[in-house]
Coordinates of C-alpha atoms in Angstrom, one line a residue:
Chain A
M1 CA 74.2 117.5 62.8
A2 CA 74.3 114.9 65.5
R3 CA 77.0 113.6 64.4
A4 CA 79.2 116.4 64.9
V5 CA 78.2 117.4 68.1
T6 CA 79.2 113.7 69.1
Q7 CA 82.5 114.3 67.7
Q8 CA 82.9 117.8 69.5
R9 CA 81.9 116.4 72.6
K10 CA 84.6 113.3 71.8
L11 CA 87.5 116.1 71.4
I12 CA 86.6 117.5 74.6
N13 CA 86.3 114.5 76.5
T14 CA 89.6 113.2 75.0
A15 CA 91.3 116.6 76.0
L16 CA 89.5 116.9 79.5
A17 CA 90.4 113.1 80.5
W18 CA 94.5 113.1 79.2
G19 CA 95.0 116.3 81.0
I20 CA 93.8 114.9 84.1
G21 CA 95.2 111.5 83.2
L22 CA 98.8 113.3 82.6
L23 CA 97.7 115.3 85.9
I24 CA 97.3 112.6 88.0
F25 CA 100.3 110.5 86.5
F26 CA 103.0 113.5 86.7
P27 CA 104.6 112.9 90.3
I28 CA 105.5 109.5 88.7
L29 CA 107.1 110.8 85.2
W30 CA 108.4 113.4 87.0
T31 CA 110.7 110.9 89.2
I32 CA 111.4 108.9 86.1
L33 CA 112.8 112.3 84.2
T34 CA 114.5 113.1 87.5
S35 CA 116.3 110.1 87.9
F36 CA 118.4 110.8 84.5
K37 CA 119.3 114.3 85.8
T38 CA 122.8 115.1 87.2
E39 CA 121.7 116.6 90.8
A40 CA 122.3 120.1 90.2
T41 CA 119.8 120.1 86.9
A42 CA 117.4 118.0 89.1
I43 CA 116.7 120.8 91.0
A44 CA 117.1 123.8 88.6
D45 CA 115.1 126.9 88.6
P46 CA 113.0 127.0 86.4
P47 CA 112.8 122.7 85.9
V48 CA 114.0 121.1 82.9
F49 CA 111.7 118.6 81.5
L50 CA 113.3 116.9 78.6
A51 CA 116.2 118.9 77.1
F52 CA 119.3 117.8 79.6
D53 CA 122.1 115.6 79.1
W54 CA 120.9 112.5 80.2
T55 CA 122.8 110.5 82.3
L56 CA 122.9 107.3 84.5
E57 CA 125.2 108.0 87.5
N58 CA 122.5 108.0 89.9
Y59 CA 122.0 104.6 89.1
E60 CA 125.4 103.7 89.8
A61 CA 125.6 106.0 93.0
V62 CA 122.3 104.2 94.2
M63 CA 123.6 100.3 93.3
E64 CA 127.3 101.6 95.0
R65 CA 125.5 102.8 97.8
S66 CA 123.2 99.5 98.6
N67 CA 122.5 95.9 97.3
Y68 CA 119.5 96.5 95.3
A69 CA 119.6 92.8 94.2
K70 CA 119.3 91.8 98.3
F71 CA 116.2 94.2 98.5
L72 CA 114.3 93.3 95.7
W73 CA 115.0 89.7 96.1
N74 CA 113.6 89.6 99.4
S75 CA 110.7 91.8 97.9
I76 CA 110.0 88.9 95.7
I77 CA 110.6 86.3 98.3
I78 CA 107.8 88.1 101.2
A79 CA 105.4 89.2 98.7
G80 CA 105.7 85.8 96.6
G81 CA 106.0 83.5 99.7
S82 CA 103.1 85.1 101.3
T83 CA 100.7 85.2 98.3
I84 CA 101.0 81.8 97.5
L85 CA 100.7 80.7 101.3
G86 CA 97.9 82.3 102.0
I87 CA 96.5 81.1 98.5
I88 CA 97.3 77.4 99.8
V89 CA 95.1 78.1 103.0
A90 CA 92.2 80.3 101.0
V91 CA 91.1 78.0 98.4
P92 CA 90.0 75.2 100.3
A93 CA 88.2 77.3 102.9
A94 CA 86.5 79.7 100.2
W95 CA 85.6 77.0 98.1
S96 CA 83.3 74.9 100.6
M97 CA 82.2 78.3 101.7
A98 CA 80.8 79.2 98.4
F99 CA 79.7 75.4 97.2
V100 CA 78.7 74.2 100.9
P101 CA 77.5 77.5 102.7
S102 CA 75.6 76.9 105.9
K103 CA 73.7 79.7 107.8
R104 CA 77.1 80.7 109.8
T105 CA 79.1 81.3 106.8
K106 CA 78.0 85.0 106.4
D107 CA 78.7 85.5 110.1
I108 CA 82.1 83.8 109.3
L109 CA 83.2 86.1 106.3
L110 CA 82.3 89.4 108.3
W111 CA 84.4 88.1 111.0
M112 CA 87.3 87.2 108.6
L113 CA 87.4 90.9 107.3
S114 CA 86.9 92.4 111.2
T115 CA 90.2 90.6 111.7
K116 CA 91.6 93.5 109.1
M117 CA 89.9 95.9 111.3
L118 CA 92.8 94.8 114.3
P119 CA 95.2 98.0 114.3
A120 CA 98.6 96.5 113.4
V121 CA 99.8 99.2 115.9
G122 CA 98.0 97.7 118.7
V123 CA 99.5 94.2 118.0
L124 CA 102.8 95.1 117.0
Y125 CA 105.1 94.5 120.7
P126 CA 103.1 91.0 121.2
I127 CA 104.3 89.7 117.0
Y128 CA 108.2 91.5 118.0
L129 CA 108.4 89.6 121.2
I130 CA 106.9 86.5 119.6
F131 CA 109.4 86.3 116.7
I132 CA 112.3 86.7 118.9
N133 CA 111.3 84.3 120.9
L134 CA 111.0 82.3 118.1
G135 CA 114.4 83.6 116.6
I136 CA 112.5 85.2 113.0
L137 CA 112.7 88.7 113.7
D138 CA 114.3 90.1 110.4
S139 CA 113.7 87.3 109.0
R140 CA 112.0 86.6 105.5
V141 CA 109.8 83.3 106.9
G142 CA 108.6 85.9 109.7
L143 CA 107.1 88.5 107.3
V144 CA 106.2 86.0 104.8
I145 CA 103.6 84.6 107.7
V146 CA 102.6 88.1 108.6
L147 CA 101.7 89.6 105.6
M148 CA 100.4 85.9 104.7
L149 CA 98.2 86.3 107.8
M150 CA 97.3 90.3 107.4
N151 CA 95.8 89.5 103.6
L152 CA 94.5 86.1 104.7
P153 CA 90.9 88.2 104.9
I154 CA 90.8 89.6 101.4
I155 CA 91.8 87.0 99.8
V156 CA 89.4 84.8 101.1
W157 CA 86.9 87.1 100.2
M158 CA 87.8 87.8 96.7
L159 CA 88.0 83.7 96.4
Y160 CA 84.8 83.5 97.7
T161 CA 82.8 85.9 95.4
Y162 CA 85.0 84.3 92.6
F163 CA 83.4 81.0 93.3
R164 CA 80.2 81.8 94.4
E165 CA 79.4 83.1 90.2
I166 CA 80.4 79.7 89.4
P167 CA 77.0 78.5 88.2
G168 CA 75.9 75.2 89.8
E169 CA 73.6 74.4 86.6
I170 CA 77.1 73.3 85.0
L171 CA 78.3 71.3 87.6
E172 CA 74.7 69.4 87.6
A173 CA 75.1 69.2 83.7
A174 CA 78.3 67.1 84.0
R175 CA 77.2 65.1 86.7
M176 CA 74.2 64.2 84.5
D177 CA 76.8 63.4 81.7
G178 CA 78.6 61.0 84.1
A179 CA 81.4 62.9 84.9
S180 CA 83.4 62.1 88.2
L181 CA 84.5 63.9 91.3
K182 CA 87.9 63.9 89.7
E183 CA 86.7 65.0 85.9
E184 CA 84.4 67.5 87.5
I185 CA 86.6 69.2 89.3
L186 CA 89.8 68.8 87.0
Y187 CA 87.4 69.8 83.5
V188 CA 84.5 71.8 85.0
L189 CA 85.8 73.9 87.9
T190 CA 89.3 74.4 87.9
P191 CA 89.1 76.2 84.4
M192 CA 86.4 78.7 85.4
A193 CA 88.4 79.2 88.6
I194 CA 91.4 80.0 87.5
P195 CA 90.9 83.8 86.1
G196 CA 89.3 84.6 90.1
I197 CA 92.4 83.3 91.4
A198 CA 95.0 84.6 89.1
S199 CA 93.3 88.1 89.9
T200 CA 93.5 87.9 93.6
V201 CA 97.0 86.2 93.3
L202 CA 97.8 89.8 91.5
L203 CA 96.2 91.7 94.1
N204 CA 97.6 90.0 97.1
F205 CA 101.0 90.2 95.7
I206 CA 100.8 94.0 95.2
L207 CA 99.4 94.4 98.3
A208 CA 102.3 92.4 100.2
W209 CA 105.0 94.5 98.2
N210 CA 103.9 97.6 99.1
E211 CA 103.3 96.8 102.5
A212 CA 105.5 99.3 104.7
F213 CA 104.4 99.1 108.6
W214 CA 105.9 95.4 109.1
T215 CA 108.5 95.4 106.7
L216 CA 109.8 98.5 108.3
N217 CA 109.1 97.7 111.7
L218 CA 110.4 94.0 111.5
T219 CA 113.2 94.1 109.5
A220 CA 116.9 95.2 109.6
A221 CA 119.4 94.0 107.5
N222 CA 118.9 90.5 106.6
A223 CA 115.3 90.3 105.0
A224 CA 114.5 94.2 104.6
P225 CA 112.3 94.7 101.3
L226 CA 112.0 97.6 99.0
T227 CA 110.0 99.7 101.2
A228 CA 113.1 99.6 103.9
F229 CA 115.5 100.0 100.7
I230 CA 113.9 103.4 100.0
A231 CA 112.9 104.5 103.2
S232 CA 116.8 104.8 104.2
Y233 CA 117.0 108.0 101.7
S234 CA 114.5 110.1 103.8
S235 CA 117.1 110.3 106.1
P236 CA 119.1 114.1 105.6
E237 CA 122.4 112.4 103.7
G238 CA 119.8 110.9 101.2
L239 CA 118.3 114.1 100.1
F240 CA 119.7 114.2 96.8
F241 CA 117.0 114.3 94.0
A242 CA 118.5 112.3 91.5
K243 CA 119.7 109.9 93.6
L244 CA 116.5 109.9 95.6
S245 CA 114.6 109.4 92.0
A246 CA 116.4 106.6 90.5
A247 CA 116.5 104.5 93.9
S248 CA 112.4 105.6 93.6
T249 CA 112.0 104.3 89.9
M250 CA 113.8 100.9 90.8
A251 CA 111.6 100.3 93.4
I252 CA 108.5 101.1 92.0
A253 CA 109.1 99.9 88.4
P254 CA 108.7 96.4 89.3
I255 CA 105.7 96.2 90.3
L256 CA 104.5 99.1 88.2
I257 CA 105.5 97.3 84.9
L258 CA 103.5 94.1 86.5
G259 CA 100.2 96.0 87.1
W260 CA 100.2 97.4 83.5
F261 CA 100.3 94.3 82.2
S262 CA 97.5 92.7 84.3
Q263 CA 95.3 95.6 85.2
K264 CA 92.4 94.0 82.9
Q265 CA 92.5 91.0 85.5
L266 CA 93.3 93.9 88.2
V267 CA 89.9 95.5 87.6
S268 CA 87.5 92.9 88.1
G269 CA 89.7 91.8 90.9
L270 CA 89.6 95.0 93.0
T271 CA 85.5 95.1 92.5
F272 CA 85.1 92.2 95.0
G273 CA 82.1 90.7 92.6
A274 CA 80.2 93.3 94.6
V275 CA 80.3 95.5 91.6
K276 CA 77.9 94.3 88.7
Chain B
M1 CA 73.5 68.7 97.6
A2 CA 75.0 69.6 101.0
T3 CA 74.9 66.0 102.9
Q4 CA 76.5 65.3 106.4
H5 CA 79.8 63.9 104.5
S6 CA 80.2 67.4 102.5
R7 CA 79.3 69.3 105.3
S8 CA 82.0 68.0 107.6
A9 CA 84.5 68.3 104.6
A10 CA 83.7 71.7 104.0
R11 CA 84.5 72.6 107.9
L12 CA 87.8 70.2 107.4
M13 CA 88.6 72.7 104.5
M14 CA 87.8 76.0 106.0
A15 CA 89.7 74.7 109.6
P16 CA 93.2 75.9 108.2
A17 CA 92.0 79.2 107.9
V18 CA 89.5 80.1 110.5
V19 CA 92.3 78.4 112.8
L20 CA 95.1 80.8 111.6
L21 CA 92.8 84.3 111.7
L22 CA 91.7 83.0 115.4
G23 CA 95.1 82.6 116.3
W24 CA 96.4 85.7 114.4
M25 CA 93.8 87.7 116.6
L26 CA 93.8 86.0 120.0
V27 CA 97.4 85.8 120.5
P28 CA 98.6 88.7 120.2
L29 CA 95.2 90.5 121.6
I30 CA 95.7 88.6 124.9
M31 CA 99.2 89.8 124.9
T32 CA 98.4 93.1 124.1
L33 CA 95.5 93.3 127.1
T34 CA 98.0 91.8 129.5
F35 CA 100.9 94.3 128.6
S36 CA 98.4 97.0 128.9
F37 CA 97.8 96.6 132.9
K38 CA 101.3 96.2 133.1
Q39 CA 104.4 98.6 134.0
Y40 CA 106.7 97.3 131.5
L41 CA 109.6 98.9 130.2
P42 CA 111.7 96.6 128.3
L43 CA 115.1 99.1 128.4
R44 CA 114.4 100.4 131.6
G45 CA 113.8 96.8 134.1
G46 CA 111.6 95.4 132.1
D47 CA 108.2 93.9 133.6
L48 CA 107.7 96.0 136.6
G49 CA 104.4 94.5 137.6
W50 CA 100.4 95.3 137.8
V51 CA 99.3 98.7 138.1
G52 CA 95.6 98.4 137.5
F53 CA 94.1 100.7 134.7
D54 CA 97.0 103.1 135.3
N55 CA 97.7 103.3 131.7
Y56 CA 94.3 103.7 130.7
V57 CA 94.1 106.6 132.5
R58 CA 97.7 108.0 131.8
F59 CA 97.0 107.4 127.6
V60 CA 93.8 109.1 128.0
S61 CA 94.8 111.8 130.1
S62 CA 98.1 112.7 127.8
S63 CA 97.6 115.9 126.0
A64 CA 98.7 114.5 122.8
F65 CA 95.6 111.7 122.6
W66 CA 92.8 113.8 121.4
P67 CA 94.6 115.5 119.1
S68 CA 95.5 112.0 117.7
V69 CA 92.0 110.4 117.6
V70 CA 91.0 114.0 116.0
A71 CA 94.4 113.7 113.4
T72 CA 93.1 110.1 112.5
L73 CA 89.2 111.0 111.6
T74 CA 90.5 113.7 109.9
I75 CA 93.0 111.9 107.1
V76 CA 90.3 109.3 106.9
G77 CA 87.1 111.4 106.4
G78 CA 89.3 113.8 104.5
V79 CA 90.6 111.3 102.2
L80 CA 87.2 109.2 101.7
I81 CA 85.6 112.4 100.6
I82 CA 88.2 113.7 98.0
T83 CA 88.7 110.2 96.7
V84 CA 84.6 109.1 96.3
V85 CA 83.7 112.7 95.0
L86 CA 86.5 112.8 92.7
G87 CA 86.4 109.3 91.8
I88 CA 82.7 109.6 91.1
L89 CA 84.0 112.2 88.3
L90 CA 86.8 110.7 86.9
A91 CA 84.8 107.3 86.6
I92 CA 81.6 109.8 84.9
L93 CA 84.5 111.2 82.3
L94 CA 86.4 107.8 81.7
N95 CA 83.3 106.4 80.8
Q96 CA 82.9 108.8 77.8
P97 CA 83.7 108.4 74.5
M98 CA 87.1 109.6 73.4
W99 CA 90.4 108.5 71.7
G100 CA 93.2 106.6 74.1
Q101 CA 90.7 105.6 76.6
G102 CA 93.0 102.4 77.5
I103 CA 96.1 104.5 77.7
V104 CA 94.4 107.3 80.3
R105 CA 92.9 104.3 82.1
I106 CA 96.8 103.2 82.8
L107 CA 98.1 107.0 83.6
V108 CA 94.9 107.1 85.8
I109 CA 95.5 103.7 87.9
A110 CA 99.7 104.1 88.3
P111 CA 99.6 105.8 91.6
F112 CA 97.6 102.7 93.2
F113 CA 101.4 100.6 92.6
V114 CA 103.3 103.4 94.2
M115 CA 104.7 102.1 97.6
P116 CA 103.6 104.6 100.2
T117 CA 106.7 105.0 101.5
V118 CA 108.2 105.5 97.6
S119 CA 105.0 108.3 97.1
A120 CA 105.7 110.0 100.5
L121 CA 109.4 110.6 99.6
V122 CA 108.7 111.7 96.0
W123 CA 105.8 114.3 97.3
K124 CA 108.0 115.6 100.4
N125 CA 110.9 116.0 98.4
M126 CA 110.4 116.9 95.0
F127 CA 107.3 118.8 95.2
M128 CA 106.7 120.1 98.8
D129 CA 110.2 120.9 99.8
P130 CA 110.4 124.8 100.4
V131 CA 113.1 125.8 98.5
N132 CA 114.0 123.2 95.9
G133 CA 110.7 122.0 95.2
L134 CA 108.4 122.1 92.0
F135 CA 105.5 123.5 94.2
A136 CA 108.2 126.5 95.4
H137 CA 109.4 127.0 91.6
L138 CA 105.9 127.8 90.8
W139 CA 104.7 129.9 93.5
K140 CA 107.9 131.9 92.6
F141 CA 107.2 131.9 89.3
F142 CA 103.3 133.7 90.3
G143 CA 105.7 136.1 92.6
A144 CA 104.4 134.1 95.5
E145 CA 105.8 133.3 98.6
P146 CA 107.0 129.4 98.6
V147 CA 105.0 127.6 101.4
A148 CA 106.5 125.2 103.8
W149 CA 103.6 122.6 103.2
L150 CA 105.1 119.7 105.3
S151 CA 104.9 122.3 108.5
E152 CA 102.9 125.4 107.4
A153 CA 100.0 123.1 106.1
S154 CA 101.1 119.5 107.5
M155 CA 97.3 118.0 107.9
P156 CA 96.1 119.2 103.9
S157 CA 99.3 118.1 102.6
I158 CA 99.3 114.6 104.0
V159 CA 95.7 114.6 103.1
M160 CA 96.6 115.3 99.3
I161 CA 99.6 112.8 99.6
V162 CA 97.1 110.0 100.4
S163 CA 94.2 110.7 98.4
W164 CA 96.1 110.7 95.4
Q165 CA 97.1 107.1 96.1
W166 CA 93.8 106.0 96.9
L167 CA 91.9 108.1 93.8
P168 CA 93.2 105.5 91.6
F169 CA 91.2 102.6 93.7
A170 CA 87.9 104.7 94.0
T171 CA 88.1 105.6 90.3
L172 CA 88.5 101.9 88.9
I173 CA 85.4 100.5 91.5
L174 CA 83.5 103.5 90.4
L175 CA 84.6 102.9 86.8
T176 CA 83.7 99.1 86.5
A177 CA 80.1 100.0 88.1
I178 CA 78.9 102.9 85.6
Q179 CA 79.9 100.5 82.9
S180 CA 77.3 98.0 83.9
L181 CA 74.8 101.0 84.0
D182 CA 72.0 100.1 81.5
S183 CA 72.6 102.9 79.0
E184 CA 68.9 102.1 77.5
Q185 CA 68.0 103.7 80.9
L186 CA 70.4 107.1 80.6
E187 CA 68.9 107.5 76.7
A188 CA 65.6 107.4 77.6
A189 CA 66.1 109.4 80.8
E190 CA 67.5 112.2 78.2
M191 CA 65.0 111.7 75.6
D192 CA 62.5 112.5 78.4
G193 CA 64.5 115.6 79.0
A194 CA 65.7 114.9 82.1
P195 CA 68.9 117.2 82.8
P196 CA 72.4 116.1 83.6
I197 CA 72.0 116.7 87.0
K198 CA 68.9 115.2 87.5
R199 CA 70.1 112.2 85.4
F200 CA 73.0 112.4 87.8
G201 CA 71.3 112.3 91.1
Y202 CA 68.3 109.4 90.4
I203 CA 69.7 107.3 88.0
I204 CA 73.7 107.0 88.4
L205 CA 73.8 108.1 91.7
P206 CA 71.6 104.9 93.5
H207 CA 73.4 102.5 90.8
L208 CA 77.0 103.2 92.2
G209 CA 75.4 102.9 96.0
R210 CA 77.1 99.2 96.0
A211 CA 80.3 100.4 94.7
I212 CA 81.2 103.5 96.9
T213 CA 80.2 101.1 99.8
I214 CA 83.1 98.6 98.6
V215 CA 85.2 101.8 98.5
I216 CA 84.5 103.1 101.6
L217 CA 85.0 100.0 103.2
I218 CA 88.0 98.9 101.9
Q219 CA 89.7 102.4 102.1
T220 CA 88.6 102.6 105.6
I221 CA 90.2 99.4 106.8
F222 CA 93.6 101.0 105.3
L223 CA 93.3 104.7 106.4
L224 CA 92.9 104.0 109.8
A225 CA 96.2 102.2 109.7
V226 CA 98.4 104.9 107.7
F227 CA 101.4 104.8 108.6
A228 CA 104.4 105.1 106.2
E229 CA 103.3 108.6 105.1
I230 CA 103.5 109.8 108.1
F231 CA 106.9 107.9 109.4
V232 CA 108.3 109.6 106.2
T233 CA 106.8 112.8 105.7
T234 CA 106.7 114.4 108.9
G235 CA 107.8 111.8 111.6
G236 CA 104.2 112.8 113.6
A237 CA 105.1 116.5 114.0
F238 CA 103.1 119.3 112.8
G239 CA 99.7 117.9 114.4
T240 CA 99.8 115.0 112.2
R241 CA 100.3 112.5 114.8
T242 CA 97.5 109.7 113.9
L243 CA 96.4 107.4 117.1
T244 CA 98.6 104.7 115.3
Y245 CA 101.6 106.9 115.3
L246 CA 101.3 107.7 118.8
I247 CA 101.2 104.7 120.0
Y248 CA 103.8 103.7 117.6
Q249 CA 105.9 106.3 119.2
R250 CA 104.8 104.8 122.9
V251 CA 106.0 102.0 122.4
L252 CA 108.8 101.6 119.9
E253 CA 110.4 105.4 120.6
S254 CA 109.6 105.5 124.3
Q255 CA 110.2 101.9 124.9
N256 CA 107.1 102.1 126.9
V257 CA 105.1 99.0 126.2
G258 CA 102.6 98.9 129.0
L259 CA 101.1 102.7 128.2
G260 CA 101.7 101.7 124.2
S261 CA 99.4 98.5 124.8
A262 CA 96.5 100.7 126.7
G263 CA 96.8 102.8 123.3
G264 CA 96.9 100.1 121.4
V265 CA 93.2 99.0 123.1
Y266 CA 91.9 101.9 122.4
A267 CA 92.8 101.8 118.9
I268 CA 91.1 98.5 118.6
I269 CA 88.2 99.8 120.2
L270 CA 88.1 102.9 117.9
A271 CA 88.7 100.6 115.0
N272 CA 86.0 98.3 116.1
I273 CA 83.2 101.5 116.2
V274 CA 84.4 102.1 113.0
A275 CA 83.8 98.7 112.1
I276 CA 80.2 98.0 113.7
F277 CA 79.1 100.8 111.3
L278 CA 81.0 99.7 107.8
M279 CA 79.9 96.0 108.8
R280 CA 76.4 97.2 109.4
I281 CA 76.2 98.7 105.8
V282 CA 78.3 96.0 103.9
G283 CA 76.1 93.5 105.7
K284 CA 73.3 95.0 103.9
N285 CA 74.7 95.5 101.2
L286 CA 76.4 92.1 100.4
D287 CA 74.9 89.3 99.0
A288 CA 77.1 87.4 101.5

């Protein structure tokens, strides 16, 4: 009897969860479907779901209109570069805070997070001026630097929480067994730190990929990433649903695929080690 | 373990991050402060000298100021309430035994990966468009007059779009927290005859405290700066002009850097008021 009840409950849970899941996912699904329709089918009333003639003409039109490869490449360089640079700066900092904590460690961490509270718009013009003077406005270098600094507090926090989870006893045991400092770092600490670093890299890559304020305001033709590519479709001439959908699909596909493949690492990374 | 030697090594390792962030904070901040006391119009004469607190007075007395503060707080508050409440319910549901849990989870977290510009454009055109949008078709199907969402119900529409983007984040963190809940405790409570509401209020909710703190903290940081969603949808019209957007218009569109900088200082003050509250809670809740 009890078993029947749980089976029934499982069925209800499944139906409910799938219903809500599909509802949340629907805008993405609808965008992808629409990207394969003709413009006329895209705005048909009543809407057409699957029974239409699939076409690739929108993708061709988007490719003709703008150089997708260049935007994509800019996105990869900017998101990748800022993440790598951020990791290089943050790993030693988080490492020393986790393993040689002092009375001020907590204050420094909170101060770092508070720099994220500095509204970007409040410092937009100074950054703009500095960039003009340095000649790095509308350059990938400039955006790499800004996005690195913007995400640095988050990187340090995440790494710090991961490193803190590495138990000190393991280190001591390795030392008792006569491991040198080099061996200790190479064979004991690194393998334990890699998963945390991987989640951090992933989350920051996604944040940098989707960041729109700085990329829209500091780039024009040269360094514009996919956020700018898609924003050009907000003008009236871009108001074609099927083409807009194709461009949207092209902008989100790379990161969506990356996100899905790595969702396990992301889940642990997103929680800042604080949810146990 | 922390010898003098390792302490100075630690300082050296922290130096780059600290110096970079200090520079990132101080240099633009000092420039913004300087500009805010000047009449500075890049396209109309450039730096026209000191004007004292004129910009500050003008920014606050402009009719756009208070509505923009209200708009900012409405978006932050509205999205926080929606994502936390729905996030808790969704996390509880996703934690139940079911078929295809992994796939449902992927469906639910997907919006988190969609860039804000794309999500705003898709919602604006394909769903909220009063003529061809899906909602318009749906309304007509039921015989109702289609709604011009972004002009007639602009604020709820923006809150909805932003909530859709942040619900996955809240759900994921809360789900992770629920999964670490001791199921024996729940079963014991169930055996003792505690009704679901009581089990939720006395066991699940307190257990989620820390996770909820994290969700509120991280989301507030990002929500105070919401930009792309407004840039792409209403352009600040129909009462959706947040403080961020107002300053952006002053600085970039009207090219009044002095006035915009004074606004920037107000935004920094507002962010810091919010931050002090948050830091208190986080400082208490997190073992940093």
